[in-house]
PDB file of C-alpha atoms in Angstrom:
ATOM      1  CA  MET I   1     232.061  33.781 -21.153  1.00 49.00           C
ATOM      2  CA  SER I   2     232.463  36.600 -23.733  1.00 51.00           C
ATOM      3  CA  VAL I   3     232.532  36.263 -27.503  1.00 47.00           C
ATOM      4  CA  PHE I   4     236.176  37.405 -27.570  1.00 47.00           C
ATOM      5  CA  GLY I   5     237.204  34.651 -25.165  1.00 53.00           C
ATOM      6  CA  LEU I   6     235.488  32.041 -27.294  1.00 52.00           C
ATOM      7  CA  GLY I   7     237.371  33.250 -30.359  1.00 52.00           C
ATOM      8  CA  ILE I   8     240.764  32.984 -28.604  1.00 52.00           C
ATOM      9  CA  LEU I   9     239.911  29.489 -27.438  1.00 53.00           C
ATOM     10  CA  THR I  10     239.065  28.498 -30.988  1.00 53.00           C
ATOM     11  CA  LEU I  11     242.445  29.800 -32.300  1.00 48.00           C
ATOM     12  CA  HIS I  12     244.356  27.855 -29.662  1.00 52.00           C
ATOM     13  CA  ILE I  13     242.519  24.724 -30.551  1.00 51.00           C
ATOM     14  CA  LEU I  14     243.284  25.140 -34.249  1.00 49.00           C
ATOM     15  CA  SER I  15     247.044  25.233 -33.445  1.00 51.00           C
ATOM     16  CA  TYR I  16     247.047  21.562 -32.445  1.00 49.00           C
ATOM     17  CA  ARG I  17     248.497  19.056 -34.953  1.00 48.00           C
ATOM     18  CA  ASN I  18     245.627  16.578 -35.007  1.00 50.00           C
ATOM     19  CA  GLU I  19     243.308  18.052 -37.621  1.00 54.00           C
ATOM     20  CA  ASN I  20     240.368  15.749 -36.930  1.00 54.00           C
ATOM     21  CA  TYR I  21     240.554  16.434 -33.287  1.00 53.00           C
ATOM     22  CA  LEU I  22     240.876  20.153 -33.980  1.00 55.00           C
ATOM     23  CA  MET I  23     237.892  20.120 -36.305  1.00 61.00           C
ATOM     24  CA  PHE I  24     235.816  18.360 -33.689  1.00 55.00           C
ATOM     25  CA  LEU I  25     236.759  20.861 -30.990  1.00 59.00           C
ATOM     26  CA  GLY I  26     236.120  23.775 -33.340  1.00 62.00           C
ATOM     27  CA  PHE I  27     232.686  22.485 -34.220  1.00 60.00           C
ATOM     28  CA  PHE I  28     231.929  21.941 -30.553  1.00 60.00           C
ATOM     29  CA  CYS I  29     232.930  25.511 -29.686  1.00 62.00           C
ATOM     30  CA  PHE I  30     230.849  26.854 -32.557  1.00 62.00           C
ATOM     31  CA  VAL I  31     227.755  24.998 -31.381  1.00 58.00           C
ATOM     32  CA  PHE I  32     228.382  26.044 -27.772  1.00 60.00           C
ATOM     33  CA  PHE I  33     228.670  29.678 -28.839  1.00 60.00           C
ATOM     34  CA  TRP I  34     225.345  29.764 -30.642  1.00 55.00           C
ATOM     35  CA  TRP I  35     223.621  27.727 -27.907  1.00 58.00           C
ATOM     36  CA  PHE I  36     224.833  30.235 -25.338  1.00 56.00           C
ATOM     37  CA  PHE I  37     223.746  33.169 -27.508  1.00 56.00           C
ATOM     38  CA  PHE I  38     220.201  31.930 -28.131  1.00 54.00           C
ATOM     39  CA  GLY I  39     219.821  30.630 -24.599  1.00 57.00           C
ATOM     40  CA  PHE I  40     220.718  33.975 -23.070  1.00 53.00           C
ATOM     41  CA  PHE I  41     218.798  36.434 -25.273  1.00 52.00           C
ATOM     42  CA  VAL I  42     215.759  34.356 -26.253  1.00 48.00           C
ATOM     43  CA  GLY I  43     215.343  32.991 -22.740  1.00 50.00           C
ATOM     44  CA  SER I  44     215.382  36.456 -21.206  1.00 52.00           C
ATOM     45  CA  ASN I  45     212.712  37.658 -23.640  1.00 52.00           C
ATOM     46  CA  VAL I  46     210.467  34.688 -22.844  1.00 44.00           C
ATOM     47  CA  LEU I  47     210.960  35.392 -19.152  1.00 44.00           C
ATOM     48  CA  ARG I  48     209.898  38.994 -19.602  1.00 53.00           C
ATOM     49  CA  MET I  49     206.795  37.974 -21.547  1.00 53.00           C
ATOM     50  CA  SER I  50     205.757  35.389 -18.962  1.00 50.00           C
ATOM     51  CA  SER I  51     206.254  37.833 -16.097  1.00 52.00           C
ATOM     52  CA  GLY I  52     204.162  40.414 -17.954  1.00 53.00           C
ATOM     53  CA  ILE I  53     201.352  37.896 -18.410  1.00 48.00           C
ATOM     54  CA  GLN I  54     201.485  37.032 -14.706  1.00 55.00           C
ATOM     55  CA  ILE I  55     201.287  40.708 -13.733  1.00 49.00           C
ATOM     56  CA  LYS I  56     198.295  41.245 -16.036  1.00 51.00           C
ATOM     57  CA  THR I  57     196.597  38.140 -14.639  1.00 49.00           C
ATOM     58  CA  LYS I  58     197.155  39.306 -11.074  1.00 49.00           C
ATOM     59  CA  SER I  59     195.843  42.802 -11.807  1.00 53.00           C
ATOM     60  CA  ALA I  60     192.746  41.351 -13.497  1.00 50.00           C
ATOM     61  CA  ALA I  61     192.164  39.054 -10.535  1.00 50.00           C
ATOM     62  CA  GLN I  62     192.542  41.962  -8.109  1.00 56.00           C
ATOM     63  CA  LYS I  63     190.022  44.016 -10.090  1.00 51.00           C
ATOM     64  CA  SER I  64     187.524  41.177 -10.060  1.00 50.00           C
ATOM     65  CA  LYS I  65     187.930  40.828  -6.292  1.00 48.00           C
ATOM     66  CA  THR I  66     187.425  44.548  -5.693  1.00 49.00           C
ATOM     67  CA  ARG I  67     184.176  44.617  -7.690  1.00 49.00           C
ATOM     68  CA  SER I  68     181.063  45.067  -5.664  1.00 46.00           C
ATOM     69  CA  PRO I  69     179.007  41.892  -4.995  1.00 47.00           C
ATOM     70  CA  GLU I  70     175.968  43.613  -6.514  1.00 45.00           C
ATOM     71  CA  SER I  71     177.584  43.624  -9.983  1.00 48.00           C
ATOM     72  CA  GLN I  72     178.064  39.848  -9.780  1.00 55.00           C
ATOM     73  CA  PRO I  73     174.823  38.313  -8.474  1.00 53.00           C
ATOM     74  CA  LYS I  74     174.993  34.736  -7.330  1.00 58.00           C
ATOM     75  CA  PRO I  75     172.988  32.125  -9.277  1.00 54.00           C
ATOM     76  CA  SER I  76     171.184  31.217  -6.052  1.00 50.00           C
ATOM     77  CA  ALA I  77     169.764  34.756  -5.823  1.00 48.00           C
ATOM     78  CA  LYS I  78     167.048  33.804  -8.331  1.00 43.00           C
ATOM     79  CA  LEU I  79     165.982  30.872  -6.176  1.00 42.00           C
ATOM     80  CA  ASN I  80     166.058  32.823  -2.893  1.00 43.00           C
ATOM     81  CA  PRO I  81     164.422  36.229  -3.361  1.00 39.00           C
ATOM     82  CA  LYS I  82     164.838  38.768  -0.609  1.00 40.00           C
ATOM     83  CA  THR I  83     162.222  38.856   2.080  1.00 38.00           C
ATOM     84  CA  ILE I  84     161.495  41.354   4.821  1.00 37.00           C
ATOM     85  CA  ASP I  85     163.492  40.620   7.938  1.00 46.00           C
ATOM     86  CA  PRO I  86     161.094  40.863  10.922  1.00 46.00           C
ATOM     87  CA  PHE I  87     164.051  41.330  13.280  1.00 47.00           C
ATOM     88  CA  HIS I  88     165.541  44.236  11.349  1.00 46.00           C
ATOM     89  CA  ALA I  89     166.090  47.340  13.435  1.00 42.00           C
ATOM     90  CA  TYR I  90     163.987  49.496  11.084  1.00 42.00           C
ATOM     91  CA  SER I  91     161.155  46.988  10.659  1.00 52.00           C
ATOM     92  CA  GLN I  92     158.236  48.505  12.566  1.00 65.00           C
ATOM     93  CA  PRO I  93     154.763  46.981  12.769  1.00 71.00           C
ATOM     94  CA  SER I  94     151.761  48.803  11.351  1.00 80.00           C
ATOM     95  CA  ALA I  95     149.263  50.543  13.616  1.00 83.00           C
ATOM     96  CA  PHE I  96     146.846  47.635  13.354  1.00 89.00           C
ATOM     97  CA  ALA I  97     149.551  45.008  14.007  1.00 89.00           C
ATOM     98  CA  ALA I  98     150.796  46.960  17.030  1.00 89.00           C
ATOM     99  CA  ALA I  99     147.262  47.284  18.425  1.00 89.00           C
ATOM    100  CA  TYR I 100     146.643  43.578  17.874  1.00 90.00           C
ATOM    101  CA  ALA I 101     149.906  42.640  19.610  1.00 89.00           C
ATOM    102  CA  ARG I 102     149.182  44.691  22.733  1.00 88.00           C
ATOM    103  CA  GLY I 103     145.615  43.401  23.009  1.00 87.00           C
ATOM    104  CA  GLY I 104     143.944  46.575  21.767  1.00 88.00           C
ATOM    105  CA  ILE I 105     141.627  44.580  19.501  1.00 90.00           C
ATOM    106  CA  PRO I 106     139.240  42.505  21.640  1.00 92.00           C
ATOM    107  CA  CYS I 107     138.893  39.586  19.227  1.00 90.00           C
ATOM    108  CA  ARG I 108     141.061  36.727  18.130  1.00 89.00           C
ATOM    109  CA  LEU I 109     141.149  34.242  15.297  1.00 87.00           C
ATOM    110  CA  VAL I 110     139.918  30.746  16.128  1.00 86.00           C
ATOM    111  CA  HIS I 111     141.143  28.116  13.689  1.00 81.00           C
ATOM    112  CA  GLY I 112     138.491  25.612  12.667  1.00 73.00           C
ATOM    113  CA  SER I 113     138.845  22.383  10.759  1.00 68.00           C
ATOM    114  CA  VAL I 114     136.678  23.755   7.938  1.00 71.00           C
ATOM    115  CA  LYS I 115     136.165  27.456   8.595  1.00 80.00           C
ATOM    116  CA  HIS I 116     137.846  30.083  10.752  1.00 82.00           C
ATOM    117  CA  LYS I 117     135.896  32.402  13.000  1.00 87.00           C
ATOM    118  CA  LEU I 118     136.379  35.281  15.409  1.00 90.00           C
ATOM    119  CA  GLN I 119     136.166  34.958  19.147  1.00 90.00           C
ATOM    120  CA  TRP I 120     135.345  38.189  20.975  1.00 93.00           C
ATOM    121  CA  GLU I 121     136.714  38.736  24.458  1.00 91.00           C
ATOM    122  CA  CYS I 122     133.511  40.619  25.289  1.00 92.00           C
ATOM    123  CA  PRO I 123     130.198  41.069  23.453  1.00 92.00           C
ATOM    124  CA  PRO I 124     130.716  43.295  20.372  1.00 92.00           C
ATOM    125  CA  GLU I 125     127.831  45.497  21.537  1.00 93.00           C
ATOM    126  CA  THR I 126     129.870  46.598  24.545  1.00 93.00           C
ATOM    127  CA  VAL I 127     133.132  47.600  22.827  1.00 93.00           C
ATOM    128  CA  PRO I 128     133.823  51.262  21.950  1.00 94.00           C
ATOM    129  CA  PHE I 129     132.585  51.713  18.407  1.00 96.00           C
ATOM    130  CA  ASP I 130     135.621  53.676  17.262  1.00 94.00           C
ATOM    131  CA  LEU I 131     137.222  50.241  17.081  1.00 95.00           C
ATOM    132  CA  LEU I 132     135.648  50.276  13.612  1.00 96.00           C
ATOM    133  CA  LEU I 133     138.351  52.756  12.540  1.00 96.00           C
ATOM    134  CA  THR I 134     141.134  50.447  13.718  1.00 95.00           C
ATOM    135  CA  LEU I 135     139.565  47.494  11.941  1.00 96.00           C
ATOM    136  CA  ALA I 136     139.265  49.569   8.764  1.00 96.00           C
ATOM    137  CA  GLU I 137     142.992  50.351   9.012  1.00 95.00           C
ATOM    138  CA  GLY I 138     143.627  46.622   9.173  1.00 95.00           C
ATOM    139  CA  LEU I 139     141.974  46.085   5.789  1.00 96.00           C
ATOM    140  CA  ARG I 140     145.277  47.157   4.207  1.00 96.00           C
ATOM    141  CA  GLU I 141     147.193  44.402   5.977  1.00 94.00           C
ATOM    142  CA  THR I 142     148.588  41.592   3.854  1.00 92.00           C
ATOM    143  CA  LYS I 143     149.632  39.076   6.522  1.00 91.00           C
ATOM    144  CA  HIS I 144     147.737  36.433   8.416  1.00 88.00           C
ATOM    145  CA  PRO I 145     145.921  36.670  10.839  1.00 90.00           C
ATOM    146  CA  TYR I 146     145.534  40.443  10.441  1.00 93.00           C
ATOM    147  CA  THR I 147     143.715  40.100   7.123  1.00 92.00           C
ATOM    148  CA  PHE I 148     141.036  37.815   8.548  1.00 93.00           C
ATOM    149  CA  VAL I 149     140.623  39.639  11.869  1.00 95.00           C
ATOM    150  CA  SER I 150     140.202  43.060  10.248  1.00 95.00           C
ATOM    151  CA  LYS I 151     137.745  41.873   7.590  1.00 95.00           C
ATOM    152  CA  GLU I 152     135.553  39.760   9.869  1.00 96.00           C
ATOM    153  CA  GLY I 153     135.790  42.184  12.770  1.00 95.00           C
ATOM    154  CA  PHE I 154     134.627  45.084  10.577  1.00 97.00           C
ATOM    155  CA  LYS I 155     131.677  43.075   9.277  1.00 96.00           C
ATOM    156  CA  GLU I 156     130.598  41.748  12.681  1.00 96.00           C
ATOM    157  CA  LEU I 157     130.879  45.121  14.400  1.00 96.00           C
ATOM    158  CA  LEU I 158     128.508  46.630  11.827  1.00 97.00           C
ATOM    159  CA  LEU I 159     125.949  43.921  12.683  1.00 96.00           C
ATOM    160  CA  VAL I 160     125.516  44.971  16.314  1.00 95.00           C
ATOM    161  CA  GLU I 161     122.328  46.665  17.426  1.00 94.00           C
ATOM    162  CA  GLY I 162     122.371  50.427  16.885  1.00 94.00           C
ATOM    163  CA  ALA I 163     125.356  50.245  14.530  1.00 96.00           C
ATOM    164  CA  ALA I 164     123.933  52.934  12.199  1.00 96.00           C
ATOM    165  CA  GLU I 165     123.715  55.569  14.940  1.00 96.00           C
ATOM    166  CA  LYS I 166     127.260  54.736  16.058  1.00 96.00           C
ATOM    167  CA  ALA I 167     128.808  54.559  12.568  1.00 97.00           C
ATOM    168  CA  ILE I 168     127.395  57.758  11.036  1.00 97.00           C
ATOM    169  CA  PRO I 169     129.442  60.123  13.273  1.00 97.00           C
ATOM    170  CA  LEU I 170     132.584  58.204  12.292  1.00 97.00           C
ATOM    171  CA  LEU I 171     132.082  58.616   8.521  1.00 97.00           C
ATOM    172  CA  PRO I 172     134.362  61.693   8.078  1.00 97.00           C
ATOM    173  CA  ARG I 173     137.242  59.669   9.560  1.00 97.00           C
ATOM    174  CA  LEU I 174     136.209  56.286   8.188  1.00 97.00           C
ATOM    175  CA  VAL I 175     135.802  57.133   4.494  1.00 97.00           C
ATOM    176  CA  PRO I 176     139.437  58.281   3.953  1.00 97.00           C
ATOM    177  CA  ILE I 177     140.613  54.983   5.464  1.00 97.00           C
ATOM    178  CA  LEU I 178     138.415  53.024   3.063  1.00 97.00           C
ATOM    179  CA  LYS I 179     139.688  55.165   0.200  1.00 97.00           C
ATOM    180  CA  ALA I 180     143.259  54.119   1.038  1.00 96.00           C
ATOM    181  CA  ALA I 181     142.220  50.461   0.883  1.00 96.00           C
ATOM    182  CA  LEU I 182     140.496  50.983  -2.486  1.00 97.00           C
ATOM    183  CA  ALA I 183     143.624  52.693  -3.839  1.00 95.00           C
ATOM    184  CA  HIS I 184     145.918  49.891  -2.692  1.00 96.00           C
ATOM    185  CA  ALA I 185     147.883  48.046  -5.390  1.00 93.00           C
ATOM    186  CA  ASP I 186     147.205  44.649  -3.810  1.00 94.00           C
ATOM    187  CA  ASP I 187     144.124  43.009  -5.354  1.00 94.00           C
ATOM    188  CA  GLU I 188     143.047  41.315  -2.126  1.00 95.00           C
ATOM    189  CA  VAL I 189     143.295  44.576  -0.194  1.00 96.00           C
ATOM    190  CA  PHE I 190     141.096  46.263  -2.797  1.00 96.00           C
ATOM    191  CA  GLY I 191     138.582  43.413  -2.529  1.00 96.00           C
ATOM    192  CA  ARG I 192     138.377  43.749   1.247  1.00 97.00           C
ATOM    193  CA  GLY I 193     137.989  47.508   0.948  1.00 97.00           C
ATOM    194  CA  LEU I 194     135.166  47.129  -1.584  1.00 97.00           C
ATOM    195  CA  ASP I 195     133.333  44.602   0.604  1.00 98.00           C
ATOM    196  CA  ALA I 196     133.687  46.894   3.615  1.00 98.00           C
ATOM    197  CA  LEU I 197     132.285  49.836   1.628  1.00 98.00           C
ATOM    198  CA  VAL I 198     129.206  47.852   0.602  1.00 98.00           C
ATOM    199  CA  GLN I 199     128.693  46.648   4.183  1.00 98.00           C
ATOM    200  CA  LEU I 200     128.979  50.199   5.495  1.00 98.00           C
ATOM    201  CA  SER I 201     126.506  51.477   2.881  1.00 97.00           C
ATOM    202  CA  ALA I 202     123.971  48.837   3.922  1.00 97.00           C
ATOM    203  CA  VAL I 203     124.170  50.128   7.511  1.00 97.00           C
ATOM    204  CA  VAL I 204     124.329  53.929   7.128  1.00 97.00           C
ATOM    205  CA  GLY I 205     122.229  54.209   3.924  1.00 95.00           C
ATOM    206  CA  PRO I 206     121.924  57.699   2.354  1.00 96.00           C
ATOM    207  CA  SER I 207     124.269  59.156   4.993  1.00 96.00           C
ATOM    208  CA  LEU I 208     127.168  57.881   2.889  1.00 97.00           C
ATOM    209  CA  ASN I 209     126.160  60.000  -0.126  1.00 96.00           C
ATOM    210  CA  ASP I 210     127.924  63.102   1.184  1.00 94.00           C
ATOM    211  CA  HIS I 211     131.237  61.209   1.183  1.00 96.00           C
ATOM    212  CA  LEU I 212     130.730  59.053  -1.901  1.00 95.00           C
ATOM    213  CA  LYS I 213     132.561  61.302  -4.374  1.00 94.00           C
ATOM    214  CA  LEU I 214     135.771  60.755  -2.444  1.00 95.00           C
ATOM    215  CA  LEU I 215     135.627  57.034  -3.247  1.00 96.00           C
ATOM    216  CA  LEU I 216     134.399  57.021  -6.845  1.00 96.00           C
ATOM    217  CA  THR I 217     137.717  57.952  -8.471  1.00 93.00           C
ATOM    218  CA  ASN I 218     139.367  54.759  -7.237  1.00 95.00           C
ATOM    219  CA  LEU I 219     136.333  52.705  -8.251  1.00 96.00           C
ATOM    220  CA  LEU I 220     136.489  54.193 -11.746  1.00 95.00           C
ATOM    221  CA  LYS I 221     140.125  53.103 -12.137  1.00 93.00           C
ATOM    222  CA  ARG I 222     139.214  49.519 -11.306  1.00 94.00           C
ATOM    223  CA  LEU I 223     136.108  49.685 -13.459  1.00 93.00           C
ATOM    224  CA  MET I 224     138.334  50.257 -16.492  1.00 91.00           C
ATOM    225  CA  ASP I 225     139.984  46.886 -15.831  1.00 91.00           C
ATOM    226  CA  LYS I 226     138.044  43.907 -17.213  1.00 92.00           C
ATOM    227  CA  LYS I 227     139.074  41.819 -14.242  1.00 92.00           C
ATOM    228  CA  TYR I 228     137.148  44.048 -11.813  1.00 93.00           C
ATOM    229  CA  ARG I 229     134.420  45.463 -14.046  1.00 94.00           C
ATOM    230  CA  GLU I 230     131.647  43.130 -12.924  1.00 95.00           C
ATOM    231  CA  GLU I 231     132.637  43.264  -9.255  1.00 96.00           C
ATOM    232  CA  VAL I 232     132.754  47.071  -9.183  1.00 96.00           C
ATOM    233  CA  THR I 233     129.485  47.373 -11.137  1.00 96.00           C
ATOM    234  CA  VAL I 234     127.686  45.146  -8.625  1.00 96.00           C
ATOM    235  CA  ALA I 235     129.112  47.217  -5.766  1.00 97.00           C
ATOM    236  CA  LEU I 236     127.908  50.466  -7.374  1.00 97.00           C
ATOM    237  CA  GLN I 237     124.436  49.005  -7.787  1.00 96.00           C
ATOM    238  CA  LYS I 238     124.369  48.077  -4.099  1.00 97.00           C
ATOM    239  CA  LEU I 239     125.496  51.593  -3.168  1.00 97.00           C
ATOM    240  CA  GLU I 240     122.656  52.991  -5.272  1.00 96.00           C
ATOM    241  CA  HIS I 241     120.163  50.581  -3.732  1.00 96.00           C
ATOM    242  CA  CYS I 242     121.148  51.592  -0.186  1.00 96.00           C
ATOM    243  CA  GLY I 243     121.666  55.286  -0.906  1.00 94.00           C
ATOM    244  CA  GLY I 244     118.505  55.910  -2.889  1.00 92.00           C
ATOM    245  CA  LYS I 245     117.898  57.664  -6.189  1.00 89.00           C
ATOM    246  CA  ALA I 246     120.071  60.606  -5.168  1.00 92.00           C
ATOM    247  CA  THR I 247     123.056  58.279  -5.376  1.00 95.00           C
ATOM    248  CA  VAL I 248     122.657  57.917  -9.156  1.00 95.00           C
ATOM    249  CA  ALA I 249     123.547  61.549  -9.858  1.00 94.00           C
ATOM    250  CA  ILE I 250     126.588  61.317  -7.569  1.00 96.00           C
ATOM    251  CA  ILE I 251     127.856  58.172  -9.275  1.00 96.00           C
ATOM    252  CA  LYS I 252     127.248  59.548 -12.782  1.00 95.00           C
ATOM    253  CA  SER I 253     129.189  62.721 -11.950  1.00 94.00           C
ATOM    254  CA  LYS I 254     132.338  60.578 -11.746  1.00 94.00           C
ATOM    255  CA  ILE I 255     131.305  57.554 -13.824  1.00 95.00           C
ATOM    256  CA  PRO I 256     129.100  58.805 -16.704  1.00 94.00           C
ATOM    257  CA  THR I 257     128.725  55.322 -18.202  1.00 92.00           C
ATOM    258  CA  TYR I 258     127.004  53.926 -15.110  1.00 94.00           C
ATOM    259  CA  CYS I 259     123.491  52.574 -15.699  1.00 92.00           C
ATOM    260  CA  SER I 260     120.991  52.948 -12.863  1.00 92.00           C
ATOM    261  CA  ILE I 261     119.192  49.922 -11.479  1.00 89.00           C
ATOM    262  CA  TYR I 262     115.973  51.926 -11.778  1.00 83.00           C
ATOM    263  CA  SER I 263     116.301  52.680 -15.498  1.00 74.00           C
TER     264      SER I 263
END
């Protein structure tokens, strides 16, 4: 109904004789007019505002859905850190793990109630001695049973009769492998590498002196750490004891602060 129509209706009503009745109808039309006016214009504005809010809410929700999952980490991610998937297509075993799996290492771990030990498939004296290289590679392993097999296998193979004559020709290939273990960030790997170096020095003696400089840089780095200072110092003293007095000059060329056991 238009404003003009409402005005005509009001004039017709005023033409009636009953003034009270006419006043009542006039007041009613007046109220109806303003109710219609506010209801139409104010209501439409409220409708527009509410629709705008809904559109903004929907667009914000769509943006939040399209965000990458990485930008919104789940709370459970802190409780469940990622681990290496052994069944992943790109997860390949190390050389030592592959050799162990196919039976290329003739010894196995035997679990004891108090202490573990190695069980050799054949006497260690009869195995090809270049197995020492494979066992040295295994010193960098961080998983069980590879850690135990490589450490104990290396030590036991160096105890066989005639180990010195068999190990000396392998030194040019063996020392770089031990260097990699000494440079490893894992503390336990470094410890196994240091033990293996001392064991090798006790077997080959002064023959290790020609290759010693290659290893001293990594030992110096650990020597600067208080946590390893005593352990590395004891190892250097054992290297000097097995290598003779000539070893002192070699050690001091890389570690000037070293004190000889003979001084």
